[in-house]
CSV table of C-alpha atoms and ligand atoms in Angstrom, one decimal:
chain,number,residue,atom,x,y,z
C,1304,MET,CA,0.0,-0.1,0.2
C,1305,LEU,CA,1.0,3.9,-0.9
C,1306,SER,CA,0.8,4.8,2.4
C,1307,GLU,CA,3.1,1.9,4.2
C,1308,ARG,CA,5.8,3.2,1.5
C,1309,MET,CA,5.5,7.3,2.5
C,1310,ILE,CA,5.3,6.0,5.9
C,1311,GLN,CA,8.7,4.2,5.3
C,1312,ASN,CA,10.4,6.8,3.4
C,1313,PHE,CA,8.9,9.6,6.3
C,1314,SER,CA,10.7,6.8,9.3
C,1315,ASN,CA,13.9,6.3,7.0
C,1316,LEU,CA,14.1,10.0,7.5
C,1317,VAL,CA,13.0,11.6,11.2
C,1318,SER,CA,15.6,8.8,12.2
C,1319,ILE,CA,19.0,10.7,10.6
C,1320,ASP,CA,19.5,13.0,13.4
C,1321,SER,CA,19.5,16.2,12.2
C,1322,ILE,CA,19.4,19.4,13.7
C,1323,SER,CA,19.8,22.9,12.9
C,1324,ARG,CA,24.0,22.7,11.3
C,1325,SER,CA,23.9,18.5,11.2
C,1326,GLU,CA,22.1,18.6,8.3
C,1327,GLU,CA,24.8,16.7,5.9
C,1328,LYS,CA,23.4,13.4,6.4
C,1329,VAL,CA,19.7,13.3,5.4
C,1330,HIS,CA,20.7,16.1,3.1
C,1331,ASP,CA,23.2,12.8,1.5
C,1332,TYR,CA,19.9,10.2,1.6
C,1333,LEU,CA,17.8,13.1,0.0
C,1334,LYS,CA,20.2,13.5,-3.0
C,1335,LYS,CA,21.0,9.6,-3.8
C,1336,LYS,CA,17.4,9.3,-3.0
C,1337,PHE,CA,16.2,11.7,-5.8
C,1338,ARG,CA,19.3,10.5,-8.3
C,1339,ASP,CA,17.7,7.2,-7.9
C,1340,LEU,CA,14.4,8.6,-8.6
C,1341,LYS,CA,15.5,10.9,-12.4
C,1342,LEU,CA,15.7,13.8,-10.5
C,1343,LYS,CA,18.3,16.6,-11.4
C,1344,VAL,CA,20.4,17.2,-8.3
C,1345,THR,CA,21.9,20.4,-7.9
C,1346,GLU,CA,23.3,22.3,-4.6
C,1347,ASP,CA,24.2,25.5,-3.8
C,1348,ASN,CA,27.9,27.1,-1.8
C,1349,SER,CA,26.2,28.7,1.1
C,1350,LYS,CA,27.5,26.5,3.4
C,1351,ILE,CA,30.7,28.1,3.3
C,1352,LYS,CA,28.8,31.3,4.3
C,1353,THR,CA,26.3,29.9,6.9
C,1354,SER,CA,28.3,27.6,8.6
C,1355,LEU,CA,25.2,25.4,8.1
C,1356,GLY,CA,25.8,21.2,8.0
C,1357,ALA,CA,24.7,21.5,4.3
C,1358,ASN,CA,23.9,23.3,0.8
C,1359,ASN,CA,21.1,23.9,0.2
C,1360,LEU,CA,19.6,21.4,-2.6
C,1361,ILE,CA,17.3,21.5,-5.8
C,1362,ALA,CA,15.8,18.1,-6.9
C,1363,THR,CA,14.5,18.9,-10.3
C,1364,LEU,CA,11.9,16.7,-11.6
C,1365,GLU,CA,12.2,18.0,-15.9
C,1366,GLY,CA,9.1,18.6,-17.5
C,1367,THR,CA,6.3,16.2,-19.8
C,1368,SER,CA,4.8,18.8,-21.0
C,1369,GLU,CA,4.6,22.6,-21.3
C,1370,LYS,CA,3.3,24.2,-18.1
C,1371,GLU,CA,4.7,27.1,-16.0
C,1372,PRO,CA,7.2,25.4,-13.9
C,1373,LEU,CA,6.7,25.2,-10.1
C,1374,PHE,CA,8.9,24.4,-7.0
C,1375,PHE,CA,8.2,23.5,-3.4
C,1376,SER,CA,10.0,23.6,-0.3
C,1377,CYS,CA,10.9,21.8,2.9
C,1378,HIS,CA,13.5,22.7,5.4
C,1379,THR,CA,15.9,19.3,6.8
C,1380,ASP,CA,16.8,20.5,10.4
C,1381,THR,CA,14.9,19.6,13.3
C,1382,VAL,CA,15.0,21.6,16.9
C,1383,SER,CA,15.9,19.6,19.9
C,1384,PRO,CA,15.7,17.1,21.7
C,1385,GLY,CA,15.7,15.2,17.9
C,1386,GLU,CA,18.2,12.7,18.0
C,1387,GLY,CA,17.3,8.6,17.6
C,1388,ILE,CA,14.0,9.8,17.3
C,1389,GLU,CA,11.9,6.2,16.7
C,1390,VAL,CA,8.2,6.3,14.7
C,1391,VAL,CA,4.8,4.7,16.3
C,1392,GLU,CA,2.5,4.7,14.8
C,1393,GLU,CA,-0.7,4.8,17.2
C,1394,ASP,CA,-4.5,5.7,15.6
C,1395,GLY,CA,-3.6,6.4,12.1
C,1396,LYS,CA,-1.2,8.8,13.8
C,1397,LEU,CA,2.4,8.8,13.7
C,1398,PHE,CA,4.2,9.9,17.6
C,1399,SER,CA,7.6,9.4,18.7
C,1400,LYS,CA,8.2,7.6,21.1
C,1401,GLY,CA,7.7,10.3,23.6
C,1402,ASP,CA,11.5,11.8,24.6
C,1403,THR,CA,12.1,13.3,21.5
C,1404,ILE,CA,10.0,15.5,19.1
C,1405,LEU,CA,8.7,13.9,16.0
C,1406,GLY,CA,10.0,15.5,13.5
C,1407,ALA,CA,7.4,16.1,11.1
C,1408,ASP,CA,8.2,19.8,11.1
C,1409,ASP,CA,9.4,19.2,8.1
C,1410,LYS,CA,10.8,15.9,7.3
C,1411,ALA,CA,6.7,15.3,6.2
C,1412,GLY,CA,6.9,18.0,4.4
C,1413,ILE,CA,10.0,16.1,2.4
C,1414,ALA,CA,8.4,11.9,2.4
C,1415,ILE,CA,4.9,14.1,1.5
C,1416,ILE,CA,7.0,15.4,-1.9
C,1417,ILE,CA,8.8,11.9,-2.5
C,1418,GLU,CA,5.7,10.3,-2.3
C,1419,ALA,CA,4.0,12.6,-5.5
C,1420,ILE,CA,6.9,12.5,-7.3
C,1421,GLN,CA,6.7,8.3,-6.4
C,1422,GLN,CA,3.0,8.3,-7.6
C,1423,ILE,CA,3.4,11.7,-10.7
C,1424,GLN,CA,5.6,8.9,-12.5
C,1425,GLU,CA,4.3,5.3,-11.8
C,1426,GLN,CA,0.5,7.5,-13.4
C,1427,GLY,CA,2.3,9.1,-16.2
C,1428,ILE,CA,0.6,12.0,-15.4
C,1429,PRO,CA,2.1,14.6,-17.4
C,1430,HIS,CA,3.9,17.7,-15.2
C,1431,GLY,CA,6.0,21.0,-16.9
C,1432,LYS,CA,9.5,22.0,-15.0
C,1433,VAL,CA,9.4,21.3,-10.9
C,1434,GLU,CA,11.9,22.2,-8.6
C,1435,PHE,CA,11.6,20.3,-5.0
C,1436,VAL,CA,14.0,23.7,-2.7
C,1437,PHE,CA,15.5,21.8,0.8
C,1438,SER,CA,16.6,24.1,2.9
C,1439,PRO,CA,19.0,23.3,6.0
C,1440,GLY,CA,19.0,25.7,9.2
C,1441,GLU,CA,15.4,27.4,9.3
C,1442,GLU,CA,14.8,26.2,12.8
C,1443,ILE,CA,17.2,29.1,13.2
C,1444,GLY,CA,16.5,31.7,11.4
C,1445,LEU,CA,16.0,31.1,8.2
C,1446,ILE,CA,19.2,30.7,7.2
C,1447,GLY,CA,19.6,28.4,3.9
C,1448,SER,CA,16.6,29.8,2.3
C,1449,SER,CA,18.3,33.8,3.1
C,1450,ALA,CA,21.7,32.8,1.9
C,1451,LEU,CA,19.7,31.2,-1.4
C,1452,LYS,CA,20.5,32.2,-4.9
C,1453,MET,CA,17.2,32.4,-6.0
C,1454,ASP,CA,18.9,32.6,-9.9
C,1455,MET,CA,18.7,29.2,-9.4
C,1456,LEU,CA,15.6,28.5,-9.6
C,1457,THR,CA,13.4,28.8,-13.3
C,1458,ALA,CA,10.2,29.1,-11.1
C,1459,THR,CA,8.6,31.8,-10.1
C,1460,ASN,CA,5.8,30.5,-8.3
C,1461,GLY,CA,6.2,28.6,-5.1
C,1462,TYR,CA,4.6,26.2,-2.7
C,1463,VAL,CA,6.4,25.7,0.7
C,1464,LEU,CA,5.2,22.2,3.0
C,1465,ASP,CA,6.0,23.7,6.0
C,1466,SER,CA,2.9,24.4,8.3
C,1467,GLY,CA,0.6,23.0,10.6
C,1468,GLY,CA,-2.8,22.3,11.0
C,1469,VAL,CA,-5.3,20.3,8.5
C,1470,VAL,CA,-4.0,19.4,4.9
C,1471,GLY,CA,-6.3,23.2,2.8
C,1472,ARG,CA,-5.0,25.4,5.4
C,1473,VAL,CA,-2.8,28.2,3.9
C,1474,THR,CA,-0.5,31.2,4.6
C,1475,ILE,CA,-1.2,34.0,2.8
C,1476,ALA,CA,0.8,36.4,5.1
C,1477,SER,CA,3.5,36.9,7.3
C,1478,PRO,CA,5.1,40.1,8.9
C,1479,THR,CA,7.9,42.1,8.7
C,1480,LEU,CA,8.7,42.2,12.0
C,1481,TYR,CA,11.6,45.1,14.0
C,1482,MET,CA,13.2,44.8,16.7
C,1483,TYR,CA,14.7,47.8,17.8
C,1484,ASP,CA,16.8,49.4,21.2
C,1485,VAL,CA,17.4,52.7,22.0
C,1486,THR,CA,19.7,54.4,24.6
C,1487,ILE,CA,18.3,57.5,26.6
C,1488,SER,CA,20.8,59.7,27.3
C,1489,GLY,CA,20.4,63.1,29.8
C,1490,VAL,CA,22.2,64.2,32.5
C,1491,ALA,CA,22.0,63.2,36.1
C,1492,ALA,CA,22.2,65.7,38.2
C,1493,HIS,CA,21.0,65.7,42.3
C,1494,ALA,CA,18.0,65.9,42.3
C,1495,GLY,CA,17.6,68.3,45.5
C,1496,ILE,CA,20.3,70.5,45.4
C,1497,GLU,CA,20.9,71.0,41.8
C,1498,PRO,CA,17.6,69.2,39.0
C,1499,GLU,CA,18.2,72.4,37.1
C,1500,LYS,CA,21.5,70.6,36.1
C,1501,GLY,CA,20.2,67.6,35.3
C,1502,ILE,CA,18.5,66.4,32.0
C,1503,SER,CA,15.7,63.8,32.5
C,1504,ALA,CA,15.8,60.4,31.1
C,1505,ILE,CA,12.4,60.1,31.8
C,1506,SER,CA,11.0,63.5,30.4
C,1507,ILE,CA,12.7,63.0,27.4
C,1508,LEU,CA,10.9,59.1,27.2
C,1509,ALA,CA,7.4,60.9,28.2
C,1510,ASP,CA,8.0,63.0,25.4
C,1511,ALA,CA,8.8,60.4,22.4
C,1512,LEU,CA,5.5,58.2,24.0
C,1513,GLN,CA,3.4,61.2,23.2
C,1514,ASN,CA,3.9,60.9,19.9
C,1515,ILE,CA,4.6,56.7,19.2
C,1516,GLN,CA,1.3,54.5,19.1
C,1517,ILE,CA,1.5,51.5,20.7
C,1518,GLY,CA,-1.3,48.3,20.9
C,1519,ARG,CA,-3.2,47.0,17.7
C,1520,LEU,CA,-2.7,49.9,14.7
C,1521,ASP,CA,-4.9,48.2,12.3
C,1522,GLU,CA,-5.9,44.3,11.5
C,1523,THR,CA,-2.5,43.2,10.7
C,1524,THR,CA,-0.8,46.1,12.1
C,1525,THR,CA,1.2,46.4,15.5
C,1526,ALA,CA,3.8,48.2,17.5
C,1527,ASN,CA,4.9,47.1,21.2
C,1528,ILE,CA,7.4,48.9,23.8
C,1529,GLY,CA,8.0,45.5,26.0
C,1530,VAL,CA,10.9,46.7,28.3
C,1531,ILE,CA,11.4,50.1,30.2
C,1532,GLN,CA,15.7,50.2,32.6
C,1533,GLY,CA,17.1,52.9,34.2
C,1534,GLY,CA,17.8,54.7,37.4
C,1535,GLU,CA,18.8,52.7,40.8
C,1536,SER,CA,18.4,56.6,42.6
C,1537,THR,CA,15.3,58.1,44.4
C,1538,ASN,CA,17.8,61.5,44.4
C,1539,VAL,CA,18.8,61.4,41.1
C,1540,VAL,CA,18.0,62.8,38.1
C,1541,LEU,CA,17.7,60.0,35.3
C,1542,ASP,CA,20.7,59.8,32.9
C,1543,HIS,CA,20.6,57.0,31.6
C,1544,MET,CA,17.0,54.5,30.4
C,1545,LEU,CA,17.1,51.4,27.6
C,1546,ILE,CA,13.8,50.9,25.6
C,1547,LYS,CA,12.9,47.6,24.2
C,1548,GLY,CA,10.5,47.1,21.7
C,1549,GLU,CA,9.1,46.3,18.2
C,1550,VAL,CA,7.2,47.1,15.0
C,1551,ARG,CA,5.0,43.9,12.7
C,1552,SER,CA,2.7,44.7,9.6
C,1553,VAL,CA,2.4,42.2,7.2
C,1554,ASP,CA,1.9,46.0,4.6
C,1555,PRO,CA,5.6,46.1,4.6
C,1556,GLN,CA,6.0,50.0,3.8
C,1557,LYS,CA,4.5,50.5,7.4
C,1558,ALA,CA,6.3,48.7,9.3
C,1559,ASN,CA,8.7,51.1,7.7
C,1560,ILE,CA,7.3,53.8,8.6
C,1561,LEU,CA,6.0,53.0,11.8
C,1562,ILE,CA,9.8,51.5,12.3
C,1563,GLN,CA,11.3,55.7,10.6
C,1564,GLU,CA,8.2,57.3,13.0
C,1565,VAL,CA,9.8,56.1,16.1
C,1566,SER,CA,13.3,57.0,15.9
C,1567,ASN,CA,12.4,60.3,15.1
C,1568,TYR,CA,10.0,60.6,17.6
C,1569,PHE,CA,12.5,59.4,20.5
C,1570,ARG,CA,15.0,62.3,18.5
C,1571,GLN,CA,13.2,65.2,18.8
C,1572,ALA,CA,12.3,64.1,22.3
C,1573,ALA,CA,16.1,64.3,22.9
C,1574,LYS,CA,17.2,67.0,21.3
C,1575,LYS,CA,14.3,69.1,22.7
C,1576,HIS,CA,15.1,68.3,26.7
C,1577,GLY,CA,19.0,68.4,24.7
C,1578,GLY,CA,20.4,65.1,26.0
C,1579,SER,CA,20.5,62.4,23.2
C,1580,VAL,CA,19.3,58.8,21.8
C,1581,THR,CA,21.2,56.3,20.2
C,1582,ILE,CA,18.7,52.9,17.9
C,1583,GLU,CA,19.5,50.0,17.2
C,1584,ILE,CA,16.6,48.7,14.2
C,1585,LYS,CA,16.7,44.6,13.7
C,1586,ARG,CA,15.2,43.7,10.7
C,1587,MET,CA,13.7,40.4,12.1
C,1588,ALA,CA,11.9,38.6,9.2
C,1589,THR,CA,10.2,40.3,6.0
C,1590,GLY,CA,6.7,39.5,5.4
C,1591,PHE,CA,4.0,39.4,2.6
C,1592,HIS,CA,0.8,38.6,1.4
C,1593,ILE,CA,-0.2,36.9,-1.2
C,1594,ASN,CA,-3.6,37.6,-2.5
C,1595,ASP,CA,-5.9,35.8,-4.3
C,1596,ASP,CA,-5.6,36.5,-7.8
C,1597,GLU,CA,-2.2,35.5,-7.9
C,1598,ASN,CA,-1.4,32.6,-10.6
C,1599,VAL,CA,0.1,30.8,-7.9
C,1600,MET,CA,-2.9,31.4,-5.2
C,1601,LYS,CA,-5.2,30.6,-8.7
C,1602,THR,CA,-3.9,26.8,-9.1
C,1603,PHE,CA,-3.8,26.7,-4.9
C,1604,LEU,CA,-7.5,27.2,-5.6
C,1605,LYS,CA,-8.4,25.5,-8.5
C,1606,SER,CA,-6.3,21.9,-6.6
C,1607,ALA,CA,-8.3,22.8,-3.5
C,1608,LYS,CA,-11.3,22.7,-4.9
C,1609,ASN,CA,-11.3,19.8,-6.8
C,1610,LEU,CA,-10.2,18.2,-4.0
C,1611,GLY,CA,-12.5,19.0,-1.8
C,1612,LEU,CA,-10.7,20.3,0.5
C,1613,GLU,CA,-12.2,23.8,3.0
C,1614,VAL,CA,-9.4,26.5,2.6
C,1615,VAL,CA,-8.5,28.3,5.7
C,1616,ARG,CA,-6.4,31.5,4.3
C,1617,GLU,CA,-3.8,32.5,8.0
C,1618,VAL,CA,-1.7,35.4,8.8
C,1619,SER,CA,1.3,33.6,10.5
C,1620,GLY,CA,2.7,35.6,13.6
C,1621,GLY,CA,6.2,33.8,12.3
C,1622,GLY,CA,8.5,33.8,9.5
C,1623,SER,CA,9.1,30.8,7.3
C,1624,ASP,CA,11.0,29.6,4.5
C,1625,ALA,CA,8.2,31.4,2.2
C,1626,ASN,CA,9.6,34.7,3.6
C,1627,SER,CA,13.0,34.1,2.7
C,1628,PHE,CA,11.4,33.3,-1.3
C,1629,ASN,CA,8.6,36.9,-1.5
C,1630,GLU,CA,11.6,38.7,0.0
C,1631,LYS,CA,13.9,38.0,-2.7
C,1632,GLY,CA,10.6,38.1,-5.9
C,1633,LYS,CA,9.1,34.4,-5.5
C,1634,LYS,CA,5.8,33.7,-5.2
C,1635,ALA,CA,5.1,30.8,-2.7
C,1636,VAL,CA,2.3,30.5,0.1
C,1637,ASN,CA,3.1,28.2,3.3
C,1638,LEU,CA,0.5,25.1,3.0
C,1639,SER,CA,-0.5,23.3,6.2
C,1640,ILE,CA,0.5,19.3,5.6
C,1641,GLY,CA,-0.4,18.0,9.3
C,1642,TYR,CA,1.4,18.0,11.6
C,1643,GLU,CA,0.3,19.2,15.6
C,1644,LYS,CA,2.3,20.3,18.5
C,1645,ILE,CA,5.3,20.8,16.7
C,1646,HIS,CA,8.6,21.7,18.9
C,1647,THR,CA,7.3,19.1,21.7
C,1648,THR,CA,7.7,15.5,22.7
C,1649,ASP,CA,3.7,15.1,21.5
C,1650,GLU,CA,4.5,16.4,18.2
C,1651,TYR,CA,2.1,14.0,16.0
C,1652,ILE,CA,1.1,13.7,11.9
C,1653,PRO,CA,-2.7,11.7,10.7
C,1654,VAL,CA,-1.4,9.4,7.8
C,1655,GLU,CA,-4.7,11.5,6.9
C,1656,GLU,CA,-3.4,14.1,6.2
C,1657,MET,CA,0.0,13.3,4.8
C,1658,LYS,CA,-2.1,11.2,3.1
C,1659,LYS,CA,-4.1,13.9,1.5
C,1660,ALA,CA,-0.5,16.8,1.1
C,1661,VAL,CA,0.2,14.2,-0.8
C,1662,GLN,CA,-3.0,14.5,-3.2
C,1663,LEU,CA,-2.9,18.2,-3.3
C,1664,VAL,CA,1.1,18.8,-4.8
C,1665,ILE,CA,0.6,15.9,-7.1
C,1666,GLU,CA,-2.8,18.1,-8.1
C,1667,ILE,CA,-0.5,21.3,-7.5
C,1668,ILE,CA,1.5,20.2,-10.3
C,1669,LYS,CA,-1.1,19.2,-12.6
C,1670,ASN,CA,-3.2,22.8,-12.8
C,1671,SER,CA,0.2,24.5,-13.0
C,1672,PRO,CA,-0.8,26.7,-16.2
C,1673,ASN,CA,0.2,25.9,-19.5
C,1674,LYS,CA,3.5,28.1,-20.3
C,1675,MET,CA,2.1,31.2,-22.3
C,1676,GLU,CA,3.0,31.4,-25.8
Q,1493,ZN,ZN1,9.4,23.5,10.0
Q,1494,CA,CA1,10.0,24.4,13.2
């Protein structure tokens, strides 16, 4: 039975330890696997730059018909505890023995891809060129996919198979996230004897906060100040403060404007009081938003409909390799493949969901539009 073959492939994959930065063995396994399936296997040389255990790996299924190329993506690393994983099947669900994660995040995606390729080949299903991308280092900050040169891919549209919940859910958006540290510097002075010689960091902060917005700013935009540190004594004009905050928005433009505003308001307030600020801004993630009328979604929606799947569009709070692809000009959504309770020893995946995901991958490949003349 085909699901047995898929479960076997999945068990083989999770039995190869691949905690982030130690992905080499699973990449070796995949190279052999895809060569055996007669795919063309290539890799970049990003390992030198990323210090991960492996390069990005691309397995290409050459097209048998004139359809637009597509790509699919999975990550090959797992979180801890992820060594010595053994799969246990119970009530149609796959679990670990309980002392490790299962690693369905994201090896279920890889097993689904392998099964889909095998079924396409066995059934002689016509298909365009399909590129399967395997990236290390996702769990520690999308490091592998961030280093991938997108000109290694022919396809513009792709599907990341790395989201939890039932098949049919699709992550269409993810926020751009900025984190910032502001150090406010004033001048200390005795608060009782000569306060006029001091410049209070508190006053600068209070002024800045007249203008800085926090909380929910619109449906997909939020801002927060989460850390305020400073001061030791009530009789000293407070001269140093550290403020830590963030802004996030699914609209990258909005996030950019907001973070600019935050720094301007701190600077203006410091200037007004004669103090100074240093502001350190880190862009932690670059978000994306894919609309229903974009080809990558059109193909997904048509495929889901053909299979009778209930489509649920989601906005993710965190990042995935889809962020990297979208940031660099590709169009990618992240599809749910059925896993639950990831990053815990209770992680599991129902076999039925995996089978649905295989059918979804095949259907998407079937429904890729014909190449424009
Ligand atoms: Zn994952
Ligand atoms: Ca994960």
